[in-house]
Coordinates of C-alpha atoms in Angstrom, one line a residue:
M1 CA 11.4 -6.1 -12.1
A2 CA 9.5 -9.2 -13.2
A3 CA 7.7 -9.7 -16.5
L4 CA 3.9 -9.5 -16.7
G5 CA 2.2 -12.8 -16.6
L6 CA -1.1 -14.5 -15.9
L7 CA -1.7 -15.1 -12.2
S8 CA -2.4 -18.4 -10.5
L9 CA -4.9 -18.7 -7.7
S10 CA -4.4 -20.4 -4.4
A11 CA -5.4 -20.1 -0.8
A12 CA -5.0 -16.7 0.9
L13 CA -3.4 -16.0 4.2
P14 CA -5.5 -16.4 7.3
A15 CA -7.5 -13.3 8.3
S16 CA -7.1 -11.3 11.5
A17 CA -9.9 -10.6 13.9
T18 CA -9.3 -6.8 13.8
P19 CA -11.3 -5.6 12.0
A20 CA -13.1 -8.9 11.8
A21 CA -13.4 -10.5 8.4
P22 CA -17.1 -10.7 7.5
S23 CA -17.0 -14.4 7.4
S24 CA -20.3 -15.2 9.2
G25 CA -23.8 -15.0 8.0
A26 CA -24.6 -12.5 10.8
A27 CA -21.8 -10.2 9.8
L28 CA -22.9 -10.2 6.1
S29 CA -26.6 -10.2 6.5
T30 CA -26.5 -6.4 6.4
A31 CA -23.9 -6.1 3.7
Y32 CA -26.1 -4.3 1.2
G33 CA -28.0 -1.9 3.4
T34 CA -26.1 -0.9 6.6
T35 CA -22.7 -1.1 8.1
A36 CA -21.6 -3.8 10.5
S37 CA -22.5 -1.6 13.4
G38 CA -26.0 -0.9 12.1
A39 CA -25.3 2.6 10.8
A40 CA -26.5 3.5 7.4
A41 CA -23.9 3.1 4.7
V42 CA -23.4 6.9 4.1
P43 CA -20.6 9.3 5.0
A44 CA -20.3 9.6 8.7
A45 CA -19.1 13.2 9.0
G46 CA -20.1 16.6 7.7
S47 CA -22.4 17.9 5.0
L48 CA -21.8 16.6 1.5
A49 CA -22.9 19.8 -0.2
G50 CA -20.7 20.4 -3.2
A51 CA -19.6 16.8 -3.5
S52 CA -18.6 16.0 -7.0
F53 CA -19.2 12.2 -7.2
T54 CA -21.7 11.3 -10.0
G55 CA -23.3 8.5 -8.1
A56 CA -23.8 4.8 -8.8
R57 CA -23.1 3.6 -12.3
V58 CA -25.3 1.3 -14.3
P59 CA -23.8 -2.2 -14.2
T60 CA -23.4 -4.4 -17.2
S61 CA -25.5 -7.6 -17.4
A62 CA -22.5 -9.6 -16.5
E63 CA -21.7 -7.4 -13.5
A64 CA -25.4 -7.6 -12.4
R65 CA -25.4 -11.4 -12.5
T66 CA -22.0 -11.5 -10.6
D67 CA -23.4 -9.2 -8.0
A68 CA -26.5 -11.4 -7.7
Y69 CA -24.1 -14.4 -7.1
L70 CA -22.3 -12.4 -4.4
R71 CA -25.6 -11.6 -2.7
S72 CA -26.6 -15.3 -2.9
V73 CA -23.5 -16.5 -1.0
R74 CA -23.2 -13.8 1.6
E75 CA -24.2 -16.3 4.3
Q76 CA -22.0 -19.1 3.0
P77 CA -18.5 -18.3 4.4
A78 CA -16.6 -20.8 2.2
R79 CA -18.1 -19.6 -1.1
L80 CA -17.9 -16.0 0.0
G81 CA -14.2 -16.3 0.8
A82 CA -13.5 -18.1 -2.5
F83 CA -15.3 -15.3 -4.4
F84 CA -13.1 -12.6 -2.8
R85 CA -9.9 -14.5 -3.2
S86 CA -10.4 -15.2 -6.9
M87 CA -11.8 -11.7 -7.8
P88 CA -9.2 -9.7 -9.8
K89 CA -7.9 -7.0 -7.4
G90 CA -5.4 -5.0 -9.5
G91 CA -2.5 -3.6 -7.6
E92 CA -1.1 -3.3 -4.0
L93 CA 0.0 0.3 -3.7
H94 CA 0.7 0.9 0.0
N95 CA 2.8 -1.5 1.9
H96 CA 6.1 -1.8 3.6
L97 CA 8.2 -4.8 2.6
S98 CA 9.6 -5.3 6.1
G99 CA 6.1 -5.6 7.5
A100 CA 4.5 -7.4 4.6
V101 CA 5.8 -11.0 4.9
S102 CA 4.3 -13.3 7.5
T103 CA 5.9 -13.4 11.0
E104 CA 6.4 -17.2 10.5
Y105 CA 8.6 -16.5 7.5
L106 CA 10.6 -13.9 9.4
I107 CA 11.3 -16.5 12.1
T108 CA 12.4 -18.9 9.4
L109 CA 14.8 -16.4 7.8
G110 CA 16.2 -15.5 11.2
A111 CA 16.8 -19.1 12.1
E112 CA 18.5 -19.7 8.8
D113 CA 20.8 -16.8 9.4
G114 CA 21.8 -18.1 12.9
L115 CA 20.3 -15.1 14.7
C116 CA 19.4 -14.9 18.4
V117 CA 16.5 -13.5 20.3
E118 CA 16.5 -11.6 23.6
T119 CA 14.1 -13.5 25.7
A120 CA 13.1 -10.5 27.8
T121 CA 12.1 -8.3 24.9
M122 CA 11.6 -10.9 22.1
T123 CA 14.0 -8.8 20.0
A124 CA 16.1 -10.4 17.3
V125 CA 19.9 -9.8 17.7
A126 CA 23.0 -10.9 15.8
S127 CA 24.9 -14.0 16.9
P128 CA 26.7 -15.3 18.9
C129 CA 23.9 -15.8 21.5
G130 CA 25.0 -14.5 24.9
P131 CA 23.3 -14.4 28.3
G132 CA 19.6 -13.7 28.1
T133 CA 19.3 -14.8 24.5
R134 CA 18.4 -18.0 22.7
P135 CA 19.0 -19.1 19.1
L136 CA 16.1 -18.1 17.0
A137 CA 16.2 -21.6 15.5
D138 CA 14.9 -22.9 18.9
A139 CA 11.5 -21.6 17.8
R140 CA 11.2 -24.4 15.3
A141 CA 10.8 -27.0 18.1
D142 CA 9.8 -24.8 21.1
R143 CA 6.1 -23.9 20.5
A144 CA 6.0 -21.5 23.5
L145 CA 8.9 -19.5 22.0
H146 CA 7.4 -19.6 18.6
D147 CA 4.1 -18.3 19.8
A148 CA 5.7 -15.6 21.9
L149 CA 7.6 -14.4 18.9
I150 CA 4.4 -14.3 16.8
R151 CA 2.7 -12.2 19.5
A152 CA 5.7 -9.8 19.8
W153 CA 6.3 -9.4 16.1
S154 CA 2.7 -9.0 15.0
M155 CA -0.8 -8.1 16.2
Q156 CA -1.8 -11.7 16.8
D157 CA -3.7 -12.1 20.0
F158 CA -3.1 -8.5 20.9
P159 CA -4.9 -7.6 24.1
S160 CA -7.6 -4.8 23.8
D161 CA -6.5 -3.1 27.0
R162 CA -3.0 -2.1 25.5
S163 CA -2.0 0.5 23.0
G164 CA -2.3 -1.0 19.5
H165 CA -0.5 2.0 18.2
D166 CA 2.6 1.4 20.3
H167 CA 2.7 -2.4 19.9
F168 CA 2.2 -2.1 16.1
F169 CA 5.2 0.3 15.6
D170 CA 7.3 -1.5 18.2
T171 CA 7.2 -4.8 16.1
F172 CA 9.6 -3.3 13.5
G173 CA 12.4 -2.8 16.0
K174 CA 11.9 -6.3 17.3
F175 CA 12.3 -8.1 14.0
G176 CA 14.5 -5.5 12.3
E177 CA 17.7 -7.6 12.6
V178 CA 16.0 -10.2 10.4
S179 CA 14.2 -8.0 7.8
W180 CA 17.1 -5.8 6.6
R181 CA 19.1 -8.8 5.4
H182 CA 16.9 -10.4 2.7
R183 CA 15.0 -8.0 0.5
G184 CA 14.9 -10.4 -2.4
K185 CA 13.7 -13.4 -0.4
M186 CA 11.0 -11.4 1.4
L187 CA 9.8 -10.0 -1.9
A188 CA 9.6 -13.5 -3.4
E189 CA 7.5 -14.6 -0.5
F190 CA 5.2 -11.6 -0.4
A191 CA 4.8 -11.5 -4.2
D192 CA 3.7 -15.1 -4.2
G193 CA 0.9 -14.2 -1.9
I194 CA 0.0 -11.2 -4.0
A195 CA -0.2 -13.3 -7.1
A196 CA -2.3 -16.0 -5.3
Q197 CA -4.9 -13.3 -4.6
N198 CA -5.2 -12.4 -8.3
Q199 CA -3.2 -9.1 -8.1
S200 CA -0.9 -8.2 -11.0
Y201 CA 1.1 -5.2 -9.7
L202 CA 3.0 -4.2 -6.5
E203 CA 4.5 -1.1 -5.2
T204 CA 6.4 -1.7 -2.0
M205 CA 8.5 0.5 0.3
V206 CA 12.1 0.1 1.3
S207 CA 14.9 2.3 2.6
P208 CA 17.6 2.4 -0.1
A209 CA 21.2 2.8 0.9
S210 CA 20.0 3.8 4.4
E211 CA 23.3 3.9 6.2
S212 CA 25.2 5.8 3.5
A213 CA 22.4 8.3 3.3
K214 CA 22.6 8.8 7.0
K215 CA 26.4 9.3 6.8
L216 CA 26.1 11.8 4.0
A217 CA 23.4 13.8 5.9
G218 CA 25.7 13.9 8.9
E219 CA 28.6 15.2 6.7
V220 CA 26.5 17.9 5.0
G221 CA 24.6 19.1 8.1
W222 CA 21.5 21.3 8.1
D223 CA 21.0 24.5 6.2
P224 CA 17.5 26.1 6.2
D225 CA 18.3 27.5 2.7
L226 CA 17.1 24.4 0.8
D227 CA 18.8 25.5 -2.4
A228 CA 22.1 25.8 -0.6
L229 CA 21.6 22.5 1.2
Y230 CA 20.9 20.7 -2.1
R231 CA 24.1 22.2 -3.7
K232 CA 26.1 20.9 -0.7
L233 CA 24.5 17.5 -0.9
T234 CA 25.2 17.1 -4.6
S235 CA 28.7 18.7 -4.7
G236 CA 31.5 16.5 -5.8
G237 CA 29.1 13.7 -6.8
R238 CA 28.4 12.8 -3.2
L239 CA 24.6 12.2 -3.6
E240 CA 25.2 10.4 -6.9
A241 CA 27.6 8.0 -5.2
V242 CA 24.8 7.0 -2.8
V243 CA 22.4 6.6 -5.7
T244 CA 24.9 4.3 -7.3
E245 CA 25.1 2.3 -4.1
A246 CA 21.3 2.1 -4.0
V247 CA 21.2 0.8 -7.5
K248 CA 23.8 -1.9 -6.7
E249 CA 21.7 -2.8 -3.6
A250 CA 18.6 -3.2 -5.8
D251 CA 20.6 -5.3 -8.3
E252 CA 21.6 -7.6 -5.5
G253 CA 18.0 -7.8 -4.2
D254 CA 16.8 -8.6 -7.7
A255 CA 19.3 -11.4 -8.0
E256 CA 18.2 -12.9 -4.6
F257 CA 14.6 -12.5 -5.7
R258 CA 15.0 -14.3 -9.0
A259 CA 16.9 -17.1 -7.3
A260 CA 14.4 -17.5 -4.6
A261 CA 11.4 -17.3 -7.0
R262 CA 13.1 -19.6 -9.6
C263 CA 12.5 -17.0 -12.3
G264 CA 13.8 -18.1 -15.7
T265 CA 13.6 -21.8 -14.8
A266 CA 11.2 -24.5 -15.8
H267 CA 9.4 -24.1 -12.5
P268 CA 9.1 -20.4 -11.6
R269 CA 7.1 -19.4 -8.6
P270 CA 4.0 -17.2 -9.1
A271 CA 6.0 -14.1 -7.9
C272 CA 7.9 -14.1 -11.3
G273 CA 4.7 -13.0 -13.1
L274 CA 4.2 -9.9 -11.0
T275 CA 5.2 -6.4 -12.0
V276 CA 7.0 -4.9 -9.0
R277 CA 8.2 -1.3 -8.4
W278 CA 9.9 0.3 -5.3
I279 CA 9.0 3.3 -3.3
S280 CA 11.8 4.9 -1.3
Q281 CA 10.7 5.4 2.2
V282 CA 12.0 8.4 4.3
S283 CA 12.3 8.4 8.1
R284 CA 10.2 11.4 9.0
G285 CA 11.2 11.2 12.7
S286 CA 14.9 11.8 11.8
S287 CA 16.9 15.1 11.7
P288 CA 15.9 17.6 9.0
E289 CA 19.2 17.0 7.1
R290 CA 18.6 13.2 7.0
V291 CA 15.0 13.6 5.8
F292 CA 16.1 16.0 3.1
T293 CA 18.9 13.6 2.0
Q294 CA 16.7 10.6 1.9
L295 CA 14.1 12.5 -0.1
A296 CA 16.7 13.7 -2.6
L297 CA 18.1 10.2 -2.9
G298 CA 14.7 8.6 -3.5
M299 CA 13.7 11.3 -6.1
R300 CA 17.0 10.9 -8.0
L301 CA 16.6 7.1 -7.9
A302 CA 13.2 7.5 -9.5
E303 CA 14.8 9.5 -12.4
R304 CA 17.7 7.1 -12.9
D305 CA 16.3 3.6 -12.3
G306 CA 12.9 2.5 -13.6
R307 CA 12.5 0.1 -10.7
F308 CA 12.0 3.1 -8.4
V309 CA 9.0 5.3 -8.8
A310 CA 8.3 7.5 -5.8
V311 CA 9.1 8.7 -2.3
N312 CA 7.1 8.4 0.9
L313 CA 7.5 9.6 4.5
V314 CA 7.2 6.8 7.1
Q315 CA 7.3 6.3 10.9
P316 CA 4.5 7.6 13.2
E317 CA 3.1 10.9 12.2
D318 CA 2.3 11.7 15.8
W319 CA 5.9 11.5 17.1
D320 CA 7.1 14.9 18.5
S321 CA 9.7 15.2 15.9
S322 CA 7.3 14.3 13.1
L323 CA 4.8 17.0 14.3
Q324 CA 7.5 19.6 14.8
N325 CA 8.9 19.2 11.3
Y326 CA 5.8 18.4 9.3
R327 CA 5.4 21.7 7.5
L328 CA 9.2 21.9 6.9
Q329 CA 9.1 18.4 5.3
M330 CA 6.2 19.4 3.0
R331 CA 8.4 22.4 1.9
M332 CA 11.3 20.1 1.3
I333 CA 9.2 17.9 -0.9
A334 CA 7.8 20.9 -2.8
Y335 CA 11.4 22.2 -3.4
L336 CA 12.7 18.8 -4.5
R337 CA 9.7 18.3 -6.9
G338 CA 11.0 21.3 -8.8
V339 CA 14.5 19.7 -9.0
H340 CA 13.3 16.1 -9.8
P341 CA 9.9 16.5 -11.5
K342 CA 9.8 12.9 -12.8
A343 CA 9.7 11.5 -9.3
H344 CA 6.2 10.6 -7.9
V345 CA 5.1 11.5 -4.4
T346 CA 2.8 9.5 -2.1
L347 CA 2.6 10.6 1.5
H348 CA 1.4 9.1 4.8
A349 CA -0.8 12.0 5.9
G350 CA -3.7 12.2 8.4
E351 CA -2.8 8.9 10.1
L352 CA -4.1 10.7 13.2
W353 CA -7.1 10.7 15.4
P354 CA -8.5 12.8 18.3
G355 CA -6.8 12.0 21.6
L356 CA -3.6 10.9 19.8
V357 CA -2.4 14.5 19.2
K358 CA -3.5 18.0 20.1
P359 CA -6.4 19.4 18.1
E360 CA -4.2 21.9 16.3
D361 CA -2.0 19.0 15.0
L362 CA -5.2 17.4 13.5
S363 CA -6.1 20.5 11.5
F364 CA -3.8 20.6 8.4
H365 CA -1.7 17.5 7.6
I366 CA -3.7 16.2 4.6
T367 CA -4.3 19.7 3.4
D368 CA -0.6 20.5 3.4
A369 CA 0.3 17.1 1.8
V370 CA -2.0 17.9 -1.0
G371 CA -1.5 21.7 -1.2
T372 CA 2.1 22.2 -0.4
A373 CA 3.8 18.9 -1.3
R374 CA 1.3 18.2 -4.1
A375 CA 1.2 14.5 -3.2
E376 CA -0.3 12.4 -6.0
R377 CA -1.6 9.9 -3.4
V378 CA -2.3 10.1 0.3
G379 CA -1.8 7.2 2.6
H380 CA -4.4 6.6 5.3
G381 CA -6.0 10.1 5.4
V382 CA -8.0 9.0 8.4
G383 CA -8.1 12.4 10.1
L384 CA -9.8 14.2 7.1
V385 CA -12.9 15.5 8.7
H386 CA -10.9 16.9 11.7
E387 CA -9.0 19.3 9.4
T388 CA -9.9 22.9 8.9
G389 CA -11.7 23.3 5.6
W390 CA -11.6 19.6 4.9
Q391 CA -14.4 19.8 2.4
D392 CA -12.2 22.0 0.2
T393 CA -9.4 19.5 0.6
A394 CA -11.6 16.7 -0.5
R395 CA -12.8 18.7 -3.5
T396 CA -9.2 19.4 -4.4
M397 CA -8.3 15.8 -4.2
A398 CA -11.2 14.9 -6.4
A399 CA -10.4 17.5 -9.0
R400 CA -6.7 16.5 -9.1
E401 CA -7.5 12.8 -8.9
T402 CA -5.3 12.6 -5.8
A403 CA -6.0 9.0 -4.6
V404 CA -6.3 8.0 -0.9
E405 CA -4.8 4.6 0.1
V406 CA -7.0 2.9 2.6
P407 CA -5.7 0.0 4.8
F408 CA -8.7 -0.8 7.1
S409 CA -7.0 -3.3 9.4
S410 CA -4.0 -1.0 10.0
N411 CA -6.4 1.9 10.8
A412 CA -8.3 -0.2 13.2
Q413 CA -5.3 -1.7 15.0
I414 CA -3.2 1.5 15.3
L415 CA -5.9 4.2 15.7
G416 CA -9.0 2.2 16.7
V417 CA -10.9 3.7 13.7
R418 CA -13.3 1.4 12.0
E419 CA -16.7 1.2 10.4
A420 CA -18.8 4.4 10.4
D421 CA -16.0 6.4 12.0
H422 CA -13.7 5.8 9.1
P423 CA -13.8 8.5 6.3
F424 CA -13.9 5.9 3.5
A425 CA -17.5 6.7 2.6
T426 CA -16.8 10.5 2.8
Y427 CA -13.9 10.3 0.4
R428 CA -16.1 8.3 -2.1
A429 CA -19.0 10.7 -1.8
Y430 CA -16.7 13.6 -2.7
G431 CA -15.4 11.7 -5.8
V432 CA -11.9 11.2 -4.3
P433 CA -10.2 8.1 -5.9
V434 CA -9.9 5.3 -3.3
V435 CA -7.7 2.3 -3.4
L436 CA -7.7 -0.5 -0.8
A437 CA -4.3 -1.4 0.7
T438 CA -2.7 -3.6 3.4
D439 CA 0.0 -1.4 4.8
D440 CA 1.8 -4.1 6.8
P441 CA -0.1 -7.3 6.2
G442 CA 2.4 -9.5 8.0
V443 CA 2.2 -7.4 11.2
S444 CA -1.6 -7.1 10.9
R445 CA -2.1 -10.8 10.1
I446 CA -4.3 -10.0 7.1
D447 CA -4.2 -9.8 3.3
I448 CA -5.8 -7.7 0.5
T449 CA -8.6 -10.3 0.2
H450 CA -9.5 -9.6 3.8
E451 CA -9.6 -5.9 3.1
Y452 CA -12.0 -6.2 0.1
Q453 CA -14.3 -8.6 2.1
Y454 CA -14.3 -6.2 5.0
A455 CA -15.1 -3.2 2.8
A456 CA -18.0 -5.1 1.1
G457 CA -19.5 -6.2 4.4
T458 CA -19.1 -3.0 6.3
Y459 CA -19.9 -0.4 3.6
A460 CA -22.6 -2.2 1.7
L461 CA -20.5 -2.3 -1.5
S462 CA -21.9 -4.1 -4.6
Y463 CA -19.7 -6.1 -7.0
P464 CA -19.5 -3.2 -9.5
E465 CA -18.3 -0.9 -6.7
L466 CA -15.7 -3.5 -5.7
K467 CA -14.6 -3.8 -9.3
D468 CA -14.1 -0.1 -9.6
L469 CA -11.9 -0.1 -6.5
A470 CA -9.7 -2.7 -8.1
R471 CA -9.6 -0.7 -11.3
A472 CA -8.5 2.4 -9.3
S473 CA -5.6 0.5 -7.9
L474 CA -4.1 0.3 -11.4
E475 CA -5.3 3.6 -12.7
Y476 CA -3.6 5.5 -9.8
A477 CA -0.5 3.3 -9.6
F478 CA 2.7 4.9 -10.7
V479 CA 2.9 3.0 -13.9
P480 CA 4.0 4.9 -17.0
G481 CA 2.0 5.2 -20.2
E482 CA -1.4 6.1 -21.3
S483 CA -4.5 4.8 -19.5
L484 CA -7.1 2.4 -20.9
W485 CA -9.7 4.8 -19.4
R486 CA -10.9 8.1 -20.6
G487 CA -11.2 11.3 -18.5
N488 CA -11.5 11.2 -14.8
P489 CA -12.8 7.6 -14.2
T490 CA -13.6 8.1 -10.5
A491 CA -16.0 11.0 -11.3
E492 CA -17.1 10.0 -14.8
G493 CA -17.1 6.3 -14.6
Y494 CA -14.6 3.8 -16.2
R495 CA -15.2 4.5 -19.9
T496 CA -12.8 2.9 -22.4
V497 CA -10.8 5.2 -24.6
P498 CA -12.1 5.5 -28.2
A499 CA -9.3 3.4 -29.6
C500 CA -10.4 0.3 -27.6
R501 CA -14.1 1.0 -27.2
S502 CA -15.3 -1.7 -29.6
E503 CA -13.0 -4.4 -28.2
R504 CA -14.1 -7.1 -25.9
P505 CA -11.8 -8.0 -23.0
G506 CA -10.7 -11.6 -23.1
A507 CA -11.1 -11.7 -26.9
P508 CA -8.4 -11.1 -29.5
I509 CA -7.8 -7.4 -30.2
R510 CA -8.9 -6.4 -33.7
S511 CA -8.2 -2.7 -33.8
T512 CA -4.7 -1.6 -34.8
S513 CA -5.0 1.6 -32.7
C514 CA -6.1 -0.4 -29.6
R515 CA -3.3 -2.9 -30.0
R516 CA -0.8 -0.1 -30.4
L517 CA -2.0 1.5 -27.1
I518 CA -1.9 -1.7 -25.1
E519 CA 1.4 -2.9 -26.5
G520 CA 3.0 0.6 -26.1
S521 CA 1.7 1.5 -22.6
P522 CA 2.6 -0.5 -19.5
K523 CA -0.4 1.1 -17.7
A524 CA -2.9 0.2 -20.4
S525 CA -1.4 -3.3 -20.7
L526 CA -2.0 -4.0 -17.0
E527 CA -5.5 -2.5 -17.1
W528 CA -6.4 -4.6 -20.2
R529 CA -5.1 -7.8 -18.6
Q530 CA -7.3 -7.0 -15.6
E531 CA -10.4 -6.4 -17.7
S532 CA -9.8 -9.7 -19.4
A533 CA -9.5 -11.3 -16.0
F534 CA -12.8 -9.7 -14.9
A535 CA -14.5 -11.1 -18.0
T536 CA -13.3 -14.6 -17.1
F537 CA -14.3 -14.1 -13.4
E538 CA -17.8 -12.8 -14.3
A539 CA -18.4 -15.6 -16.8
D540 CA -17.5 -18.1 -14.1
H541 CA -19.6 -16.6 -11.3
R542 CA -22.7 -15.7 -13.3
T543 CA -23.2 -19.4 -14.3
R544 CA -23.0 -20.9 -10.8

């Protein structure tokens, strides 16, 4: 969508208290030996026999000096926060645009659109404002209404004696009347925040041509013969017509984005320098025919329009309909991958925990996402060690380089899983690629900086380990082209390909072959820009 560009740095969004940002000396005093709860920073579940991870790599001198700086400021909150805000953090690969922007911005958009709010439920509704409603614009002057909306539309001040799971997912219905109207404006707002935290790439989820896809699914109906169902769906150009509508919708969103971000003007906002791609999200709780239609739409879009790269299943994985149709949906994806092989697949899988579902429903979701649907990335993956044969699943993920997207705050708020209970360390020990993510940062009241700082303080991560997490966010992004890295970087370390091995990030490229790679590969270009940013970052922090 937007051209690549150097990023500007500014203040990040305020951090949430769940999980707590490691902003105090007490929280970080154990950052390089134990977790925040006092547990040793090692995998919390199961034997690691057969793990494929090669262990800690040898840092460069610049990395070692930067790590020493990080250690030196671990009890200085202001400097520590500045370090994590300015550290290059690659890409944001797992977030939903509707839940990404701040609640304050949603209130502003709703007020500008003249929407109303039902005072009993704090749900935004269309105008005119009838009995039991108030203009959303009242929240500008009425602090009590404003604060009530913040609490209803996010996890701000959420009481610990209520279900975080239910409140989290309920927020989307409450602000949904606002969020569907302005894809471009919301993207401009969120992308500014991404750029401010020194990220260069964004994949964000939306529901393209949602109503038309729903209508088409209703017309076609269900057929358990997936091949016959696909023929019905595509006959007479019906699916292609919805694809065309989704492209037009994306064009309109792009135009709104460019206008809001002032792209192409003398004073563009930072958002214009970000590379953005869309992931088509599919409502897993819907009828089988609607799920199949949305999947087919998203995969066809990924073939036809370069702005779209993948599909993903959304909505709670523990809903009855989601559980009942899980294996069927994995078979749908497997079938459609054969029809649309160019489309990427990343799946919410294993966003489950004991007590939320029956034990049998905990036993196979990640395994089937990886084995049947052949997902290239897995979102959340929290229930890993509760699955049957999970060690084999972890080894398979490592061998295939199937990355897991980890949003710590979301996992804590929805599932109550944090610190030593989280399988973050287990995935890393098995050599599974891990990328940090935010999921719904507006709802969670956090940002990616918070997630990196939490990871460092909770899991005793050094600067080189944090750097490799940021590298992974670009290596496992759905960006076309050859990589800057050779082999399996998670298992073997981030080794530059021979063409660029003699080059120094931040300096002019001398080799014709390296220049050809970087200029011809969007992936390698993003990765080289990040390495140059790391060189600047390390030079700055090692001299302080």
